[in-house]
Short mmCIF file of C-alpha atoms in Angstrom, two decimals:
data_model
loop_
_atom_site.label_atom_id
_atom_site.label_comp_id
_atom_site.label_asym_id
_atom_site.label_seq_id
_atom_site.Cartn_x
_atom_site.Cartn_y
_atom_site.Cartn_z
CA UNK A 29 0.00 0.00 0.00
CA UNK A 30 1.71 3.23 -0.96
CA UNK A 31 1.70 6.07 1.78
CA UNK A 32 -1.13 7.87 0.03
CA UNK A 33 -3.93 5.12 0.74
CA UNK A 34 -2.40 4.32 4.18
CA UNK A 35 -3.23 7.90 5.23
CA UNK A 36 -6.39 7.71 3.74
CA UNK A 37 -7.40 4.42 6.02
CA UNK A 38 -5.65 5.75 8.84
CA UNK A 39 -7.96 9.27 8.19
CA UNK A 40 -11.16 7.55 8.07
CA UNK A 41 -10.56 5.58 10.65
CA UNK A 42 -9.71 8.72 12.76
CA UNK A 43 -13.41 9.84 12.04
CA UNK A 44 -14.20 6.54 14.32
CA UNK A 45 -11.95 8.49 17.61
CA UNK A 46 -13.89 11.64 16.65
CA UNK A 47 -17.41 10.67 17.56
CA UNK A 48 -20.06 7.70 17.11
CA UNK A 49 -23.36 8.32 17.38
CA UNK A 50 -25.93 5.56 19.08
CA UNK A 51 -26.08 4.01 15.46
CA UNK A 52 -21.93 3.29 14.72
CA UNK A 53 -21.94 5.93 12.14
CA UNK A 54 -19.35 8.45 12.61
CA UNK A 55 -19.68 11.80 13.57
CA UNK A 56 -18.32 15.03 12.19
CA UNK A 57 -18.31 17.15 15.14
CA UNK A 58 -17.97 16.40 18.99
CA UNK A 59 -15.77 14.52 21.39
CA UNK A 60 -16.68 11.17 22.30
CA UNK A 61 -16.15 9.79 25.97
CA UNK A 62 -13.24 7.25 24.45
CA UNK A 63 -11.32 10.20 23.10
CA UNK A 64 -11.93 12.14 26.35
CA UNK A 65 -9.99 9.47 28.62
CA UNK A 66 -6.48 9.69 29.13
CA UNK A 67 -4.30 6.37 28.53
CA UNK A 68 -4.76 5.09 32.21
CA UNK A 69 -8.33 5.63 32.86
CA UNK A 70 -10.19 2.27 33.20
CA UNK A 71 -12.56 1.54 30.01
CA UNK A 72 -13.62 -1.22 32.64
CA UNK A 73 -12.77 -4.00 35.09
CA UNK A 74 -13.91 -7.31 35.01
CA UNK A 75 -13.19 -9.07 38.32
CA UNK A 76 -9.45 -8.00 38.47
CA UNK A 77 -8.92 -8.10 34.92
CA UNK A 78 -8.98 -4.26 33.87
CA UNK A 79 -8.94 -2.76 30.51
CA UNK A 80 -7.49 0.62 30.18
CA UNK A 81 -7.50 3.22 27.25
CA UNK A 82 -3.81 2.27 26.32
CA UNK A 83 -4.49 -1.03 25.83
CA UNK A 84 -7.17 -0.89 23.69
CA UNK A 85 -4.81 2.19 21.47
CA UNK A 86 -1.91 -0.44 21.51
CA UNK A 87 -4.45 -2.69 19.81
CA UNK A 88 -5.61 -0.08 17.51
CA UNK A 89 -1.92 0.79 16.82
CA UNK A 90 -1.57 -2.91 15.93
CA UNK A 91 -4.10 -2.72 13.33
CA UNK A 92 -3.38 0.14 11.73
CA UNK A 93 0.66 -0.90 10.99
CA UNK A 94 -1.26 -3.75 9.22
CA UNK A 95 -2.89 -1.76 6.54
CA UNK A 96 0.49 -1.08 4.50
CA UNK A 97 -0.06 -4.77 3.36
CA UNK A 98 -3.49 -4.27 2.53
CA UNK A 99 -4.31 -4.20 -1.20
CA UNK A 100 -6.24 -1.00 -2.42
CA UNK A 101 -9.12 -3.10 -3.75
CA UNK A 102 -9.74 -3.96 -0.03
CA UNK A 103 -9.05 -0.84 1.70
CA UNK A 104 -12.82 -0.25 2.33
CA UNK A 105 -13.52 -3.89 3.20
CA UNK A 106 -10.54 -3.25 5.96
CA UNK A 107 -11.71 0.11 7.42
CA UNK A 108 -14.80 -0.95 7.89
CA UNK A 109 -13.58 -4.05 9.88
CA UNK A 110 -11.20 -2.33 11.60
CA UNK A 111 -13.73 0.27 13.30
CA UNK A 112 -15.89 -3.02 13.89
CA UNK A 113 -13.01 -4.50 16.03
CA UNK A 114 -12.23 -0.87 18.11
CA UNK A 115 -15.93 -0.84 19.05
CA UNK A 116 -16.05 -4.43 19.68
CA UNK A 117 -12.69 -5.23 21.65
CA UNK A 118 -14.32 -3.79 24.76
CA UNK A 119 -17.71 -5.52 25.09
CA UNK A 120 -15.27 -8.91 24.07
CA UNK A 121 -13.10 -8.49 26.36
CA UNK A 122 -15.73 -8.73 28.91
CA UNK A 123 -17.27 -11.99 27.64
CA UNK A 124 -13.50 -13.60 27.56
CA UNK A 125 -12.77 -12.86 31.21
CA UNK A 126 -16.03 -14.11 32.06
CA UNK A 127 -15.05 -17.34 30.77
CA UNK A 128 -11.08 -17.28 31.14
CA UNK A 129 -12.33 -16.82 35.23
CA UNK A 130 -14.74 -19.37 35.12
CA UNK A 131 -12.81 -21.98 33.82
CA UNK A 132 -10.26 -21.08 36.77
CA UNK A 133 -12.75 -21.64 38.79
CA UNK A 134 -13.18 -24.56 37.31
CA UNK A 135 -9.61 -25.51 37.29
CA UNK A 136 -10.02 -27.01 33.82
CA UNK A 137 -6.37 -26.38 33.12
CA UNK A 138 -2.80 -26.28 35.55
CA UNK A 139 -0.89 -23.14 34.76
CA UNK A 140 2.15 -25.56 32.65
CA UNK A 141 -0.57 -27.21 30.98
CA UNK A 142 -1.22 -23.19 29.59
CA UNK A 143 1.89 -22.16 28.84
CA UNK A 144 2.37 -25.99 26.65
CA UNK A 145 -0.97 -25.48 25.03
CA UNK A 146 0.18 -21.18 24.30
CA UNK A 147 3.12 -22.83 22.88
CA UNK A 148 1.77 -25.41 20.97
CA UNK A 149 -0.65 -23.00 19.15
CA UNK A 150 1.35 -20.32 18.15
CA UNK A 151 3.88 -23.24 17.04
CA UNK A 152 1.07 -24.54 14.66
CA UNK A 153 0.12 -21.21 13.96
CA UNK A 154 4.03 -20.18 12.40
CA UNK A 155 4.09 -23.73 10.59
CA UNK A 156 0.64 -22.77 8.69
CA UNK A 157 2.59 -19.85 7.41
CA UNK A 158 5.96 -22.13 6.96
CA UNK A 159 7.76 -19.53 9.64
CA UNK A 160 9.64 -20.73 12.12
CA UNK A 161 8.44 -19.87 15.30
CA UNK A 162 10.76 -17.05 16.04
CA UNK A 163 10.53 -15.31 12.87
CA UNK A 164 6.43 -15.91 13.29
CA UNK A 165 6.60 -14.08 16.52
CA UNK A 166 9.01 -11.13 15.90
CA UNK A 167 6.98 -10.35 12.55
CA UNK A 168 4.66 -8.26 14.99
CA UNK A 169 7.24 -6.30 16.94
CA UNK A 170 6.06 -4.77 19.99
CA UNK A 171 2.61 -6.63 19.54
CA UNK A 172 3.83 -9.88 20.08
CA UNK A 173 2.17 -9.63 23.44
CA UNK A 174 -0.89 -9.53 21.58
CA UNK A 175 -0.38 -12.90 19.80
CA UNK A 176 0.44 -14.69 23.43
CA UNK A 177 -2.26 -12.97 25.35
CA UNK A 178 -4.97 -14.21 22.31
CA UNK A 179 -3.64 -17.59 22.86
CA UNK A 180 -3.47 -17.96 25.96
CA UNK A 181 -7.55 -16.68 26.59
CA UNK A 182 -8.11 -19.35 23.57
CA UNK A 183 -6.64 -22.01 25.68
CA UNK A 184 -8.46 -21.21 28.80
CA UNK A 185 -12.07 -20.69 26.76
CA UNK A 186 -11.58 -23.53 24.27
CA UNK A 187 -10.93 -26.40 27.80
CA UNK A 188 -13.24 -24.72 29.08
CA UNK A 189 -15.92 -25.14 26.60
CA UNK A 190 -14.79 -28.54 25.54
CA UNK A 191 -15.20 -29.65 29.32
CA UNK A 192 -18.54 -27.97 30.98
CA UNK A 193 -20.37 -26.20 28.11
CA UNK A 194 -21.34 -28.73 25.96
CA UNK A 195 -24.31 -27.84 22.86
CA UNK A 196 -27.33 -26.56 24.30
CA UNK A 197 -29.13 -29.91 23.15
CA UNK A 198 -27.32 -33.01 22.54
CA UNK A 199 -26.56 -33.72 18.62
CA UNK A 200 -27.85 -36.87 17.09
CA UNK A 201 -26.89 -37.89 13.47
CA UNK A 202 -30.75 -37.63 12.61
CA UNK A 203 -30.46 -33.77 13.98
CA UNK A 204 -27.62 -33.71 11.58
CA UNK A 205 -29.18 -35.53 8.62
CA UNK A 206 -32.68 -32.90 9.07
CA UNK A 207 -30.20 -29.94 8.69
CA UNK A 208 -28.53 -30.83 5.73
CA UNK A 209 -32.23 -31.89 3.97
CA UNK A 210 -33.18 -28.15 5.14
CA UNK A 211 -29.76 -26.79 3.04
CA UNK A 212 -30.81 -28.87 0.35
CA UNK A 213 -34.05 -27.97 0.39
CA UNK A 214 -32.57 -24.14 0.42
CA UNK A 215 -30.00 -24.86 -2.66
CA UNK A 216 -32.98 -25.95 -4.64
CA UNK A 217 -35.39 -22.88 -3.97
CA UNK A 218 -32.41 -20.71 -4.68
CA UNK A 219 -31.91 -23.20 -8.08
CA UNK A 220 -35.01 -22.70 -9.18
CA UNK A 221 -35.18 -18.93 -8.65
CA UNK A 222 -31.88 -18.37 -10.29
CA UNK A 223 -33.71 -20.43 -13.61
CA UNK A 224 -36.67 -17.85 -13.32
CA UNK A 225 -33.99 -15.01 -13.09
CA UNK A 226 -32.50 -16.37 -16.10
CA UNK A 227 -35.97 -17.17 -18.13
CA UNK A 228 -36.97 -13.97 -17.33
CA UNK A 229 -34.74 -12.09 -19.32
CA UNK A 230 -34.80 -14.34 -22.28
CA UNK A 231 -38.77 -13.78 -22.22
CA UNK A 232 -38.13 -10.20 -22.12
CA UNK A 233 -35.71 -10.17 -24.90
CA UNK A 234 -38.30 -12.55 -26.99
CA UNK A 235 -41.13 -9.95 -26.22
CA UNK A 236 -38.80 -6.82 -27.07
CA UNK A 237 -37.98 -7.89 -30.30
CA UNK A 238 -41.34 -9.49 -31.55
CA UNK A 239 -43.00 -5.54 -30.59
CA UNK A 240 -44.73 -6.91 -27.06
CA UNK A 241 -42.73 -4.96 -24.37
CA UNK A 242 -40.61 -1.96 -24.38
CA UNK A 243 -36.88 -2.36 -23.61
CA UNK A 244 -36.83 0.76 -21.55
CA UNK A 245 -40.50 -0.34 -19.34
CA UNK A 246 -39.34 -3.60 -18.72
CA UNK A 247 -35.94 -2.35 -17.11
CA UNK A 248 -37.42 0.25 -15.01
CA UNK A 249 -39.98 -2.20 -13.97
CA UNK A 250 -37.34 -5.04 -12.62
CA UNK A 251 -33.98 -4.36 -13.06
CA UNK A 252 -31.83 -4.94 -9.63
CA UNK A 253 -29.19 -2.10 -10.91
CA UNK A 254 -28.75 1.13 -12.76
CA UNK A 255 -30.37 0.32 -16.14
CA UNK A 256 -29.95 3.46 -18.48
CA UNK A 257 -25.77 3.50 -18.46
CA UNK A 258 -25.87 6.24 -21.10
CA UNK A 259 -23.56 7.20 -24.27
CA UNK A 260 -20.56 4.82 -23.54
CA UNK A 261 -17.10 4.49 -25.89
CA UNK A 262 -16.03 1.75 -26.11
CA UNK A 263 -13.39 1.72 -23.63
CA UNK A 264 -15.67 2.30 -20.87
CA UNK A 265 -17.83 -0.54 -21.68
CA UNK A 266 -16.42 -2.82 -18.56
CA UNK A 267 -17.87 -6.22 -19.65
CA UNK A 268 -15.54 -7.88 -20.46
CA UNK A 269 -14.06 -7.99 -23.91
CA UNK A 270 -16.21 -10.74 -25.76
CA UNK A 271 -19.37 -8.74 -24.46
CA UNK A 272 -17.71 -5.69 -25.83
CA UNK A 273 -17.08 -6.12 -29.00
CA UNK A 274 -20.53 -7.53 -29.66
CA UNK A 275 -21.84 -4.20 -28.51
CA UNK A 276 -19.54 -2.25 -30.85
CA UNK A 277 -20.25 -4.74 -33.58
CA UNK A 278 -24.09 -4.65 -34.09
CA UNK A 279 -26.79 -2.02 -35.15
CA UNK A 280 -28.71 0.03 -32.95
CA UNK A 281 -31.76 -1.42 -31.13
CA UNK A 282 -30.43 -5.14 -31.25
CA UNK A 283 -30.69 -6.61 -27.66
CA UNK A 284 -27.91 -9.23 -27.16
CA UNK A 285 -28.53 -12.89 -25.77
CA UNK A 286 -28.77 -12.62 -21.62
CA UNK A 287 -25.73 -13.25 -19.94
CA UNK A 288 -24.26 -14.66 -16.59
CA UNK A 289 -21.31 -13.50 -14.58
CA UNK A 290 -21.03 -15.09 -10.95
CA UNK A 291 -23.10 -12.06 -9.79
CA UNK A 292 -25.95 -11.65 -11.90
CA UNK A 293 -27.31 -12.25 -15.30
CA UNK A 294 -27.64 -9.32 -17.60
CA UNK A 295 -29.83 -8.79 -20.65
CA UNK A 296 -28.30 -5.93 -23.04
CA UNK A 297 -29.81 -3.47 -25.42
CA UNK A 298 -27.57 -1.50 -28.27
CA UNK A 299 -30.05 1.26 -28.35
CA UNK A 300 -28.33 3.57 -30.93
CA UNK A 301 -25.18 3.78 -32.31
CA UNK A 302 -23.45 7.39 -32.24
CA UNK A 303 -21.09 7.82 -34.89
CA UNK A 304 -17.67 9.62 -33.86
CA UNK A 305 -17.13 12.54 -35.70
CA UNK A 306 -13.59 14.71 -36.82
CA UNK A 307 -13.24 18.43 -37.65
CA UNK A 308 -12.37 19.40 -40.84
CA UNK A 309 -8.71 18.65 -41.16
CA UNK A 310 -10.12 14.73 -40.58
CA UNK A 311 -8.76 14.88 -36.82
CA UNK A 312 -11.17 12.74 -34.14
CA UNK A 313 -12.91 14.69 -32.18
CA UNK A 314 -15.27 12.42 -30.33
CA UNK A 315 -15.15 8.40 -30.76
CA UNK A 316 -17.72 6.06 -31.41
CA UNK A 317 -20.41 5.33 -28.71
CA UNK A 318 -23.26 3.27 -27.95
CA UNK A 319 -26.15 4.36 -25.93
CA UNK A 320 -26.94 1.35 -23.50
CA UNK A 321 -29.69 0.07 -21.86
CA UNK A 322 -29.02 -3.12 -19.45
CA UNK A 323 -31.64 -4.98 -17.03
CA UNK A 324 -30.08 -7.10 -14.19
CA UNK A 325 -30.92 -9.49 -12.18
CA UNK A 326 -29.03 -10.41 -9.23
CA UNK A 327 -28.30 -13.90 -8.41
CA UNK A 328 -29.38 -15.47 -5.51
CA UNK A 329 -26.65 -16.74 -3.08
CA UNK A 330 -25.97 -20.72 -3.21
CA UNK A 331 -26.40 -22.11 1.14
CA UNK A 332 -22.66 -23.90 1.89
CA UNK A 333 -22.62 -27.42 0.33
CA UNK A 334 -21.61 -29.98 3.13
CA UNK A 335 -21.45 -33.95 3.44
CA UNK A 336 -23.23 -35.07 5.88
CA UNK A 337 -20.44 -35.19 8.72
CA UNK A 338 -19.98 -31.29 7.85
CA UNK A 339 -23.47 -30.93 8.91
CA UNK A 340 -22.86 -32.64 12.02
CA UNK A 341 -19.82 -30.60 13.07
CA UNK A 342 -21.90 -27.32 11.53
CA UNK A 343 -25.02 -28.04 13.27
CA UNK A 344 -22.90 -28.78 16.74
CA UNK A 345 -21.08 -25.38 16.18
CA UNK A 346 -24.14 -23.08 16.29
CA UNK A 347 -25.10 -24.85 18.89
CA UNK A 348 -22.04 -24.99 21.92
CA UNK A 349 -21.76 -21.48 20.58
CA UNK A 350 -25.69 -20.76 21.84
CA UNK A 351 -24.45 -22.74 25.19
CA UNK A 352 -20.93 -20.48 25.16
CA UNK A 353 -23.82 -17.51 25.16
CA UNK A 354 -25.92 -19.10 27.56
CA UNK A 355 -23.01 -19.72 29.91
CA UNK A 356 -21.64 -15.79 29.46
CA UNK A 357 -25.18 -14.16 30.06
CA UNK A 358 -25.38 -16.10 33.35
CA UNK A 359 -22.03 -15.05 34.65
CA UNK A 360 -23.29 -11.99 34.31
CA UNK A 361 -26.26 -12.19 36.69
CA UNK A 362 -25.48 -14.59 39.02
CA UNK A 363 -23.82 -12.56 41.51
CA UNK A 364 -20.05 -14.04 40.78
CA UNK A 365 -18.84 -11.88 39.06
CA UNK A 366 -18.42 -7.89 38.92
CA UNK A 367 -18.29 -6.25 35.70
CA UNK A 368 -17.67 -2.38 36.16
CA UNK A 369 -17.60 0.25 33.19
CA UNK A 370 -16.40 3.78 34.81
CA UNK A 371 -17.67 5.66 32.71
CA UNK A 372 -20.82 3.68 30.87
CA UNK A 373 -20.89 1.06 28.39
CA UNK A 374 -21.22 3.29 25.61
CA UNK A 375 -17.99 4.76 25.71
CA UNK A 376 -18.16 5.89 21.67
CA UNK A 377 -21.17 8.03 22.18
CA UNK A 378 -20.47 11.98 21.48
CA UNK A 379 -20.45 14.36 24.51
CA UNK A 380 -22.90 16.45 25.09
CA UNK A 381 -21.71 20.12 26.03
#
């Protein structure tokens, strides 16, 4: 990422620090309660595990060196996520002390059997990346504390869970068999609608061009996207090649065959064809362009295809992870625990003055 578009994230995601109204979205103006705190006020204290200011910015510092290997195709997609995490690390943290406490309690795990299981994951963890362990560590610097302290609430959660929260009903292979007829039953409704999707357009094209329907009524009537896209050259016709020099190579008012990307299928009309013209020493003054009409149709999404012992392990996700819930909203009412927030939960809300 050049220094230009790391700014840029590292700007917007400023906007985040600057105020949040009760909906996420980012104010303009106004100082939220976060940015208020200095680095050792207490965001908030979960038995004796507390949470200050500076270590949620060292986290935030941590994500934001990552963006110079983010590609600019994905610097929204990454932004976005990153503001998601700020907001979130708070209310997670929480949740994970909850349970890293309660499976002390518990004593699911002796301290050595920690600091083998911390070791053991990051080793797996630098061998998925075919690092050695060293190099895997030191690639994060000063936030190698991060990767440890992650690891080491995974190991305490994940015993935990695997020992005294178990799903919140058992899971039989009939369970497991019901759930994948339901996805099947899903990927065959979505089938079926894709086919009408796809029928659609050829019936539209069929009525166009036999005088029964107007191009222009039937894509304001349906289409899932911008349908009038205007006087195009033929550069700026982004449909690929093939598609494009059809629409460069036909007569005005000819509506192509439909066609299918992995997104959507797409029925074309060549409405007129604009001639470029020169001056009058023969020099081009304005190219060749097509005035295009398009209806689209967007396809419907395909459920995850799974055997049948996917669906078992799928099915017995969702629900430990209901118990895992379960389990954390108790510990937070039954009088064991003390969760305090100095200064509210809603520490991104602007401050009223």
């Amino acid at each position: 990422m050049t220094l230009k578009r790391e700014m840029v994230v590292a700007l917007g995601l400023l906007a985040l620090l600057c105020g949040c109204g009760k909906d996420g979205k980012a104010e303009k103006k106004g100082e939220t309660v976060y940015r208020s705190l200095k680095p050792d006020d207490i965001i908030v204290q979960v038995n004796d595990n507390i949470l200050r200011k500076r270590d949620m910015e060292r986290f935030w510092a941590m994500n934001l060196r990552a963006i110079k290997n983010v590609k600019s195709s994905e610097v929204n997609a990454t932004q976005m996520k990153m503001q998601r995490d700020m907001m979130e690390y708070a209310p997670k943290f929480v949740d994970q002390m909850l349970l890293v406490d309660d499976a002390k309690r518990h004593k699911v795990l002796a301290e050595t059997q920690v600091v083998e299981r911390v070791e053991a994951m990051i080793d797996a963890a630098a061998k998925a990346k075919k690092m050695s362990k060293e190099a895997f560590v030191n690639q994060f610097g000063d936030s190698a504390w991060f990767v440890r302290q992650t690891a080491e609430i995974r190991t305490w959660i994940n015993a935990h869970v695997a020992t005294n929260i178990p799903p919140i009903v058992p899971v039989t292979p009939q369970a497991a068999s019901n759930y994948l007829a339901v996805v099947n039953e899903e990927t065959a409704l979505v089938r079926a609608t894709n086919e009408w999707k796809k029928a659609t357009l050829a019936k539209i094209r069929k009525d166009v061009m036999s005088g029964k329907a107007n191009f222009t009524n039937e894509a304001a009537r349906i289409s899932e996207d911008n349908w009038n896209l205007g006087d195009l050259e033929r550069m700026e016709v982004d449909f690929g090649s093939e598609i494009r020099e059809q629409i460069f190579s036909v007569p005005g008012g000819i509506i192509l065959e439909p066609t299918e990307d992995d997104e959507c299928y797409r029925l074309i009309q060549v409405a007129k064809v604009i001639p470029g013209t020169k001056d009058e020493k023969g020099r081009l003054v304005d190219r060749e362009k097509r005035r295009i009409y398009q209806i689209v149709l967007n396809k419907e999404d395909y459920p995850l295809q799974m055997t049948l012992g996917q669906a078992y392990r799928e099915i017995y996700h969702q629900l430990q992870m209901q118990a895992v819930q379960a389990r954390v909203d108790l510990l937070k009412t039954n009088g064991q625990n003390k969760v305090v927030w100095p200064h509210g939960t809603n520490i991104w809300s602007v401050i009223k003055k």
